[in-house]
């Protein structure tokens, strides 16, 4: 759902993860200047962990103000205790957050 939000909003980034772990990779307006989200996909750890601190803090604080705490950096976990409502609520909060940050803190395509 998070990746669909990024696609719909035209944000230069993507959501990824395995099993119950998720991560969000975002670029800044002065980032790599790509035209397609697919061109950002990488497995290079330095790139994935190279999100500027200002972006990481904006994402973490933006989620917090919406009642959601990330485990670390720009990622988190889901588990069997999370209901479909919890997942939908988190995606809605992410959508609202990306609307707030798109074009200023994070790059758009």
mmCIF file of N, CA and C in Angstrom:
data_model
loop_
_atom_site.group_PDB
_atom_site.id
_atom_site.type_symbol
_atom_site.label_atom_id
_atom_site.label_comp_id
_atom_site.label_asym_id
_atom_site.label_seq_id
_atom_site.Cartn_x
_atom_site.Cartn_y
_atom_site.Cartn_z
ATOM 1 N N UNK A 1 0.791 -1.189 0.000
ATOM 2 C CA UNK A 1 0.000 0.000 0.000
ATOM 3 C C UNK A 1 0.846 1.271 0.000
ATOM 4 N N UNK A 2 1.969 1.244 0.719
ATOM 5 C CA UNK A 2 2.830 2.427 0.767
ATOM 6 C C UNK A 2 3.424 2.722 -0.602
ATOM 7 N N UNK A 3 3.830 1.680 -1.305
ATOM 8 C CA UNK A 3 4.398 1.886 -2.632
ATOM 9 C C UNK A 3 3.345 2.467 -3.580
ATOM 10 N N UNK A 4 2.099 2.045 -3.432
ATOM 11 C CA UNK A 4 1.022 2.597 -4.259
ATOM 12 C C UNK A 4 0.817 4.082 -3.971
ATOM 13 N N UNK A 5 0.973 4.488 -2.703
ATOM 14 C CA UNK A 5 0.874 5.910 -2.342
ATOM 15 C C UNK A 5 1.970 6.695 -3.052
ATOM 16 N N UNK A 6 3.200 6.179 -3.003
ATOM 17 C CA UNK A 6 4.322 6.865 -3.646
ATOM 18 C C UNK A 6 4.099 6.991 -5.147
ATOM 19 N N UNK A 7 3.595 5.946 -5.755
ATOM 20 C CA UNK A 7 3.317 5.961 -7.203
ATOM 21 C C UNK A 7 2.251 7.002 -7.530
ATOM 22 N N UNK A 8 1.153 6.980 -6.796
ATOM 23 C CA UNK A 8 0.047 7.899 -7.061
ATOM 24 C C UNK A 8 0.462 9.352 -6.858
ATOM 25 N N UNK A 9 1.280 9.602 -5.855
ATOM 26 C CA UNK A 9 1.708 10.975 -5.556
ATOM 27 C C UNK A 9 2.931 11.402 -6.370
ATOM 28 N N UNK A 10 3.524 10.470 -7.125
ATOM 29 C CA UNK A 10 4.690 10.795 -7.937
ATOM 30 C C UNK A 10 5.923 11.096 -7.114
ATOM 31 N N UNK A 11 6.044 10.463 -5.953
ATOM 32 C CA UNK A 11 7.193 10.683 -5.073
ATOM 33 C C UNK A 11 8.364 9.826 -5.542
ATOM 34 N N UNK A 12 9.559 10.416 -5.550
ATOM 35 C CA UNK A 12 10.776 9.705 -5.952
ATOM 36 C C UNK A 12 11.244 8.844 -4.786
ATOM 37 N N UNK A 13 10.736 7.642 -4.743
ATOM 38 C CA UNK A 13 11.090 6.690 -3.691
ATOM 39 C C UNK A 13 10.309 5.410 -3.887
ATOM 40 N N UNK A 14 10.510 4.460 -2.975
ATOM 41 C CA UNK A 14 9.759 3.212 -3.039
ATOM 42 C C UNK A 14 9.754 2.542 -1.673
ATOM 43 N N UNK A 15 8.773 1.688 -1.467
ATOM 44 C CA UNK A 15 8.665 0.894 -0.247
ATOM 45 C C UNK A 15 9.056 -0.537 -0.597
ATOM 46 N N UNK A 16 9.739 -1.175 0.328
ATOM 47 C CA UNK A 16 10.185 -2.544 0.073
ATOM 48 C C UNK A 16 10.327 -3.281 1.403
ATOM 49 N N UNK A 17 10.524 -4.575 1.334
ATOM 50 C CA UNK A 17 10.744 -5.371 2.534
ATOM 51 C C UNK A 17 10.364 -6.816 2.313
ATOM 52 N N UNK A 18 10.714 -7.604 3.296
ATOM 53 C CA UNK A 18 10.405 -9.035 3.259
ATOM 54 C C UNK A 18 9.574 -9.385 4.472
ATOM 55 N N UNK A 19 8.633 -10.285 4.269
ATOM 56 C CA UNK A 19 7.770 -10.774 5.341
ATOM 57 C C UNK A 19 7.091 -9.608 6.045
ATOM 58 N N UNK A 20 7.308 -9.442 7.335
ATOM 59 C CA UNK A 20 6.604 -8.400 8.077
ATOM 60 C C UNK A 20 7.403 -7.107 8.222
ATOM 61 N N UNK A 21 8.615 -7.068 7.685
ATOM 62 C CA UNK A 21 9.440 -5.858 7.769
ATOM 63 C C UNK A 21 9.214 -4.984 6.530
ATOM 64 N N UNK A 22 9.127 -3.665 6.756
ATOM 65 C CA UNK A 22 9.025 -2.759 5.622
ATOM 66 C C UNK A 22 10.041 -1.639 5.775
ATOM 67 N N UNK A 23 10.450 -1.109 4.640
ATOM 68 C CA UNK A 23 11.396 0.004 4.591
ATOM 69 C C UNK A 23 10.903 0.982 3.528
ATOM 70 N N UNK A 24 11.247 2.242 3.710
ATOM 71 C CA UNK A 24 10.860 3.271 2.760
ATOM 72 C C UNK A 24 12.130 4.005 2.330
ATOM 73 N N UNK A 25 12.381 4.050 1.030
ATOM 74 C CA UNK A 25 13.519 4.789 0.494
ATOM 75 C C UNK A 25 12.973 6.022 -0.209
ATOM 76 N N UNK A 26 13.501 7.189 0.160
ATOM 77 C CA UNK A 26 13.055 8.455 -0.421
ATOM 78 C C UNK A 26 14.263 9.287 -0.811
ATOM 79 N N UNK A 27 14.096 10.111 -1.824
ATOM 80 C CA UNK A 27 15.171 11.022 -2.219
ATOM 81 C C UNK A 27 14.736 12.466 -1.956
ATOM 82 N N UNK A 28 15.702 13.350 -1.924
ATOM 83 C CA UNK A 28 15.427 14.769 -1.702
ATOM 84 C C UNK A 28 15.240 15.459 -3.053
ATOM 85 N N UNK A 29 14.656 16.649 -3.043
ATOM 86 C CA UNK A 29 14.519 17.372 -4.316
ATOM 87 C C UNK A 29 15.851 17.581 -5.042
ATOM 88 N N UNK A 30 16.949 17.605 -4.310
ATOM 89 C CA UNK A 30 18.261 17.734 -4.955
ATOM 90 C C UNK A 30 18.921 16.376 -5.156
ATOM 91 N N UNK A 31 18.108 15.300 -5.141
ATOM 92 C CA UNK A 31 18.619 13.936 -5.266
ATOM 93 C C UNK A 31 19.092 13.602 -6.670
ATOM 94 N N UNK A 32 19.010 12.321 -7.048
ATOM 95 C CA UNK A 32 19.605 11.856 -8.300
ATOM 96 C C UNK A 32 18.929 12.349 -9.576
ATOM 97 N N UNK A 33 17.781 12.991 -9.480
ATOM 98 C CA UNK A 33 17.137 13.551 -10.670
ATOM 99 C C UNK A 33 16.613 12.529 -11.652
ATOM 100 N N UNK A 34 16.068 11.423 -11.164
ATOM 101 C CA UNK A 34 15.520 10.398 -12.047
ATOM 102 C C UNK A 34 14.120 10.785 -12.488
ATOM 103 N N UNK A 35 13.671 10.172 -13.565
ATOM 104 C CA UNK A 35 12.338 10.454 -14.092
ATOM 105 C C UNK A 35 11.346 9.326 -13.816
ATOM 106 N N UNK A 36 11.871 8.158 -13.434
ATOM 107 C CA UNK A 36 11.008 7.010 -13.155
ATOM 108 C C UNK A 36 11.373 6.418 -11.802
ATOM 109 N N UNK A 37 10.372 6.058 -11.031
ATOM 110 C CA UNK A 37 10.634 5.444 -9.731
ATOM 111 C C UNK A 37 11.456 4.165 -9.881
ATOM 112 N N UNK A 38 11.222 3.413 -10.927
ATOM 113 C CA UNK A 38 11.939 2.156 -11.142
ATOM 114 C C UNK A 38 13.447 2.364 -11.226
ATOM 115 N N UNK A 39 13.869 3.549 -11.669
ATOM 116 C CA UNK A 39 15.301 3.824 -11.785
ATOM 117 C C UNK A 39 15.980 4.005 -10.431
ATOM 118 N N UNK A 40 15.208 4.147 -9.373
ATOM 119 C CA UNK A 40 15.765 4.314 -8.027
ATOM 120 C C UNK A 40 16.072 2.989 -7.337
ATOM 121 N N UNK A 41 15.448 1.914 -7.788
ATOM 122 C CA UNK A 41 15.551 0.636 -7.090
ATOM 123 C C UNK A 41 16.993 0.146 -7.079
ATOM 124 N N UNK A 42 17.454 -0.168 -5.876
ATOM 125 C CA UNK A 42 18.824 -0.620 -5.681
ATOM 126 C C UNK A 42 18.897 -1.544 -4.474
ATOM 127 N N UNK A 43 19.930 -2.348 -4.416
ATOM 128 C CA UNK A 43 20.201 -3.149 -3.223
ATOM 129 C C UNK A 43 21.484 -2.672 -2.545
ATOM 130 N N UNK A 44 22.010 -1.551 -3.010
ATOM 131 C CA UNK A 44 23.228 -0.989 -2.428
ATOM 132 C C UNK A 44 22.920 -0.410 -1.050
ATOM 133 N N UNK A 45 23.493 -1.014 -0.020
ATOM 134 C CA UNK A 45 23.204 -0.608 1.360
ATOM 135 C C UNK A 45 23.591 0.842 1.627
ATOM 136 N N UNK A 46 24.692 1.291 1.072
ATOM 137 C CA UNK A 46 25.121 2.678 1.297
ATOM 138 C C UNK A 46 24.096 3.662 0.749
ATOM 139 N N UNK A 47 23.520 3.345 -0.395
ATOM 140 C CA UNK A 47 22.493 4.219 -0.976
ATOM 141 C C UNK A 47 21.232 4.187 -0.126
ATOM 142 N N UNK A 48 20.789 2.984 0.233
ATOM 143 C CA UNK A 48 19.563 2.840 1.016
ATOM 144 C C UNK A 48 19.687 3.477 2.397
ATOM 145 N N UNK A 49 20.864 3.441 2.975
ATOM 146 C CA UNK A 49 21.093 4.048 4.291
ATOM 147 C C UNK A 49 21.621 5.470 4.169
ATOM 148 N N UNK A 50 21.672 5.996 2.960
ATOM 149 C CA UNK A 50 22.198 7.336 2.736
ATOM 150 C C UNK A 50 21.133 8.410 2.629
ATOM 151 N N UNK A 51 19.917 8.098 3.072
ATOM 152 C CA UNK A 51 18.861 9.105 3.063
ATOM 153 C C UNK A 51 19.288 10.230 4.003
ATOM 154 N N UNK A 52 19.225 11.470 3.562
ATOM 155 C CA UNK A 52 19.640 12.576 4.434
ATOM 156 C C UNK A 52 18.879 12.584 5.766
ATOM 157 N N UNK A 53 19.567 12.962 6.816
ATOM 158 C CA UNK A 53 18.986 12.999 8.154
ATOM 159 C C UNK A 53 17.709 13.832 8.187
ATOM 160 N N UNK A 54 17.675 14.924 7.435
ATOM 161 C CA UNK A 54 16.487 15.780 7.431
ATOM 162 C C UNK A 54 15.254 15.027 6.929
ATOM 163 N N UNK A 55 15.438 14.160 5.953
ATOM 164 C CA UNK A 55 14.326 13.370 5.425
ATOM 165 C C UNK A 55 13.914 12.304 6.439
ATOM 166 N N UNK A 56 14.896 11.610 7.007
ATOM 167 C CA UNK A 56 14.606 10.573 8.006
ATOM 168 C C UNK A 56 13.825 11.177 9.173
ATOM 169 N N UNK A 57 14.290 12.303 9.670
ATOM 170 C CA UNK A 57 13.626 12.941 10.808
ATOM 171 C C UNK A 57 12.220 13.421 10.434
ATOM 172 N N UNK A 58 12.049 13.948 9.232
ATOM 173 C CA UNK A 58 10.722 14.398 8.795
ATOM 174 C C UNK A 58 9.754 13.221 8.718
ATOM 175 N N UNK A 59 10.218 12.074 8.221
ATOM 176 C CA UNK A 59 9.370 10.882 8.131
ATOM 177 C C UNK A 59 9.050 10.366 9.532
ATOM 178 N N UNK A 60 10.069 10.210 10.380
ATOM 179 C CA UNK A 60 9.833 9.708 11.734
ATOM 180 C C UNK A 60 8.890 10.616 12.511
ATOM 181 N N UNK A 61 9.167 11.924 12.497
ATOM 182 C CA UNK A 61 8.326 12.863 13.243
ATOM 183 C C UNK A 61 6.931 12.972 12.643
ATOM 184 N N UNK A 62 6.842 12.892 11.320
ATOM 185 C CA UNK A 62 5.536 12.922 10.670
ATOM 186 C C UNK A 62 4.672 11.736 11.051
ATOM 187 N N UNK A 63 5.272 10.559 11.119
ATOM 188 C CA UNK A 63 4.531 9.385 11.575
ATOM 189 C C UNK A 63 4.135 9.546 13.041
ATOM 190 N N UNK A 64 5.066 10.024 13.874
ATOM 191 C CA UNK A 64 4.766 10.200 15.307
ATOM 192 C C UNK A 64 3.572 11.122 15.521
ATOM 193 N N UNK A 65 3.533 12.236 14.797
ATOM 194 C CA UNK A 65 2.412 13.158 14.976
ATOM 195 C C UNK A 65 1.096 12.546 14.516
ATOM 196 N N UNK A 66 1.186 11.474 13.762
ATOM 197 C CA UNK A 66 -0.004 10.756 13.307
ATOM 198 C C UNK A 66 -0.236 9.492 14.127
ATOM 199 N N UNK A 67 0.485 9.356 15.250
ATOM 200 C CA UNK A 67 0.266 8.248 16.177
ATOM 201 C C UNK A 67 0.949 6.947 15.820
ATOM 202 N N UNK A 68 1.975 6.993 14.979
ATOM 203 C CA UNK A 68 2.662 5.778 14.535
ATOM 204 C C UNK A 68 4.149 5.913 14.826
ATOM 205 N N UNK A 69 4.736 4.905 15.417
ATOM 206 C CA UNK A 69 6.167 4.907 15.726
ATOM 207 C C UNK A 69 6.867 3.893 14.826
ATOM 208 N N UNK A 70 7.872 4.344 14.105
ATOM 209 C CA UNK A 70 8.691 3.437 13.300
ATOM 210 C C UNK A 70 9.713 2.781 14.211
ATOM 211 N N UNK A 71 10.123 1.582 13.883
ATOM 212 C CA UNK A 71 11.116 0.885 14.695
ATOM 213 C C UNK A 71 12.479 1.558 14.607
ATOM 214 N N UNK A 72 12.846 1.948 13.403
ATOM 215 C CA UNK A 72 14.144 2.592 13.209
ATOM 216 C C UNK A 72 14.198 3.215 11.818
ATOM 217 N N UNK A 73 15.056 4.190 11.681
ATOM 218 C CA UNK A 73 15.325 4.823 10.388
ATOM 219 C C UNK A 73 14.017 5.130 9.672
ATOM 220 N N UNK A 74 13.754 4.519 8.527
ATOM 221 C CA UNK A 74 12.496 4.722 7.809
ATOM 222 C C UNK A 74 11.805 3.382 7.577
ATOM 223 N N UNK A 75 11.794 2.547 8.581
ATOM 224 C CA UNK A 75 11.182 1.241 8.448
ATOM 225 C C UNK A 75 10.493 0.803 9.711
ATOM 226 N N UNK A 76 9.792 -0.299 9.605
ATOM 227 C CA UNK A 76 9.077 -0.829 10.754
ATOM 228 C C UNK A 76 8.683 -2.274 10.532
ATOM 229 N N UNK A 77 7.870 -2.768 11.432
ATOM 230 C CA UNK A 77 7.416 -4.151 11.390
ATOM 231 C C UNK A 77 5.904 -4.211 11.527
ATOM 232 N N UNK A 78 5.338 -5.246 10.968
ATOM 233 C CA UNK A 78 3.944 -5.576 11.215
ATOM 234 C C UNK A 78 3.924 -6.959 11.850
ATOM 235 N N UNK A 79 2.810 -7.306 12.483
ATOM 236 C CA UNK A 79 2.713 -8.628 13.105
ATOM 237 C C UNK A 79 1.254 -9.065 13.131
ATOM 238 N N UNK A 80 1.021 -10.256 13.660
ATOM 239 C CA UNK A 80 -0.327 -10.811 13.714
ATOM 240 C C UNK A 80 -1.262 -9.968 14.577
ATOM 241 N N UNK A 81 -0.722 -9.159 15.474
ATOM 242 C CA UNK A 81 -1.559 -8.298 16.325
ATOM 243 C C UNK A 81 -2.136 -7.120 15.551
ATOM 244 N N UNK A 82 -1.547 -6.783 14.415
ATOM 245 C CA UNK A 82 -2.055 -5.679 13.603
ATOM 246 C C UNK A 82 -3.249 -6.152 12.774
ATOM 247 N N UNK A 83 -4.328 -5.418 12.868
ATOM 248 C CA UNK A 83 -5.530 -5.760 12.108
ATOM 249 C C UNK A 83 -5.468 -5.116 10.725
ATOM 250 N N UNK A 84 -6.406 -5.472 9.874
ATOM 251 C CA UNK A 84 -6.499 -4.820 8.569
ATOM 252 C C UNK A 84 -6.763 -3.327 8.747
ATOM 253 N N UNK A 85 -7.519 -2.962 9.788
ATOM 254 C CA UNK A 85 -7.758 -1.554 10.085
ATOM 255 C C UNK A 85 -6.444 -0.857 10.430
ATOM 256 N N UNK A 86 -5.583 -1.513 11.233
ATOM 257 C CA UNK A 86 -4.288 -0.929 11.589
ATOM 258 C C UNK A 86 -3.461 -0.668 10.336
ATOM 259 N N UNK A 87 -3.437 -1.637 9.438
ATOM 260 C CA UNK A 87 -2.666 -1.482 8.195
ATOM 261 C C UNK A 87 -3.245 -0.351 7.359
ATOM 262 N N UNK A 88 -4.553 -0.293 7.222
ATOM 263 C CA UNK A 88 -5.193 0.769 6.438
ATOM 264 C C UNK A 88 -4.950 2.135 7.078
ATOM 265 N N UNK A 89 -4.985 2.189 8.407
ATOM 266 C CA UNK A 89 -4.738 3.436 9.130
ATOM 267 C C UNK A 89 -3.302 3.911 8.909
ATOM 268 N N UNK A 90 -2.358 2.985 8.921
ATOM 269 C CA UNK A 90 -0.953 3.325 8.699
ATOM 270 C C UNK A 90 -0.741 3.838 7.272
ATOM 271 N N UNK A 91 -1.345 3.178 6.303
ATOM 272 C CA UNK A 91 -1.212 3.616 4.903
ATOM 273 C C UNK A 91 -1.860 4.984 4.708
ATOM 274 N N UNK A 92 -2.993 5.222 5.348
ATOM 275 C CA UNK A 92 -3.648 6.536 5.251
ATOM 276 C C UNK A 92 -2.762 7.617 5.875
ATOM 277 N N UNK A 93 -2.135 7.310 7.008
ATOM 278 C CA UNK A 93 -1.223 8.270 7.646
ATOM 279 C C UNK A 93 -0.023 8.530 6.748
ATOM 280 N N UNK A 94 0.487 7.490 6.106
ATOM 281 C CA UNK A 94 1.613 7.640 5.180
ATOM 282 C C UNK A 94 1.208 8.494 3.983
ATOM 283 N N UNK A 95 0.020 8.272 3.473
ATOM 284 C CA UNK A 95 -0.482 9.066 2.348
ATOM 285 C C UNK A 95 -0.546 10.544 2.733
ATOM 286 N N UNK A 96 -1.084 10.831 3.903
ATOM 287 C CA UNK A 96 -1.163 12.200 4.387
ATOM 288 C C UNK A 96 0.235 12.801 4.559
ATOM 289 N N UNK A 97 1.139 12.020 5.121
ATOM 290 C CA UNK A 97 2.519 12.471 5.331
ATOM 291 C C UNK A 97 3.212 12.766 4.010
ATOM 292 N N UNK A 98 3.064 11.895 3.018
ATOM 293 C CA UNK A 98 3.701 12.133 1.725
ATOM 294 C C UNK A 98 3.100 13.354 1.045
ATOM 295 N N UNK A 99 1.808 13.599 1.248
ATOM 296 C CA UNK A 99 1.205 14.816 0.725
ATOM 297 C C UNK A 99 1.828 16.055 1.343
ATOM 298 N N UNK A 100 2.179 15.954 2.606
ATOM 299 C CA UNK A 100 2.822 17.069 3.311
ATOM 300 C C UNK A 100 4.262 17.286 2.858
ATOM 301 N N UNK A 101 5.001 16.193 2.632
ATOM 302 C CA UNK A 101 6.439 16.288 2.345
ATOM 303 C C UNK A 101 6.792 16.357 0.862
ATOM 304 N N UNK A 102 5.889 15.896 -0.009
ATOM 305 C CA UNK A 102 6.192 15.809 -1.442
ATOM 306 C C UNK A 102 6.517 17.169 -2.038
ATOM 307 N N UNK A 103 7.644 17.206 -2.730
ATOM 308 C CA UNK A 103 8.045 18.406 -3.426
ATOM 309 C C UNK A 103 8.858 19.388 -2.591
ATOM 310 N N UNK A 104 8.844 19.181 -1.279
ATOM 311 C CA UNK A 104 9.632 20.072 -0.408
ATOM 312 C C UNK A 104 10.750 19.298 0.269
ATOM 313 N N UNK A 105 10.390 18.317 1.093
ATOM 314 C CA UNK A 105 11.371 17.502 1.806
ATOM 315 C C UNK A 105 11.796 16.317 0.957
ATOM 316 N N UNK A 106 10.842 15.717 0.250
ATOM 317 C CA UNK A 106 11.155 14.584 -0.632
ATOM 318 C C UNK A 106 10.865 14.966 -2.080
ATOM 319 N N UNK A 107 11.614 14.364 -2.989
ATOM 320 C CA UNK A 107 11.506 14.688 -4.412
ATOM 321 C C UNK A 107 10.259 14.089 -5.034
ATOM 322 N N UNK A 108 9.778 14.751 -6.049
ATOM 323 C CA UNK A 108 8.704 14.208 -6.883
ATOM 324 C C UNK A 108 9.245 14.052 -8.304
ATOM 325 N N UNK A 109 8.590 13.216 -9.051
ATOM 326 C CA UNK A 109 9.025 12.960 -10.434
ATOM 327 C C UNK A 109 8.288 13.845 -11.407
#
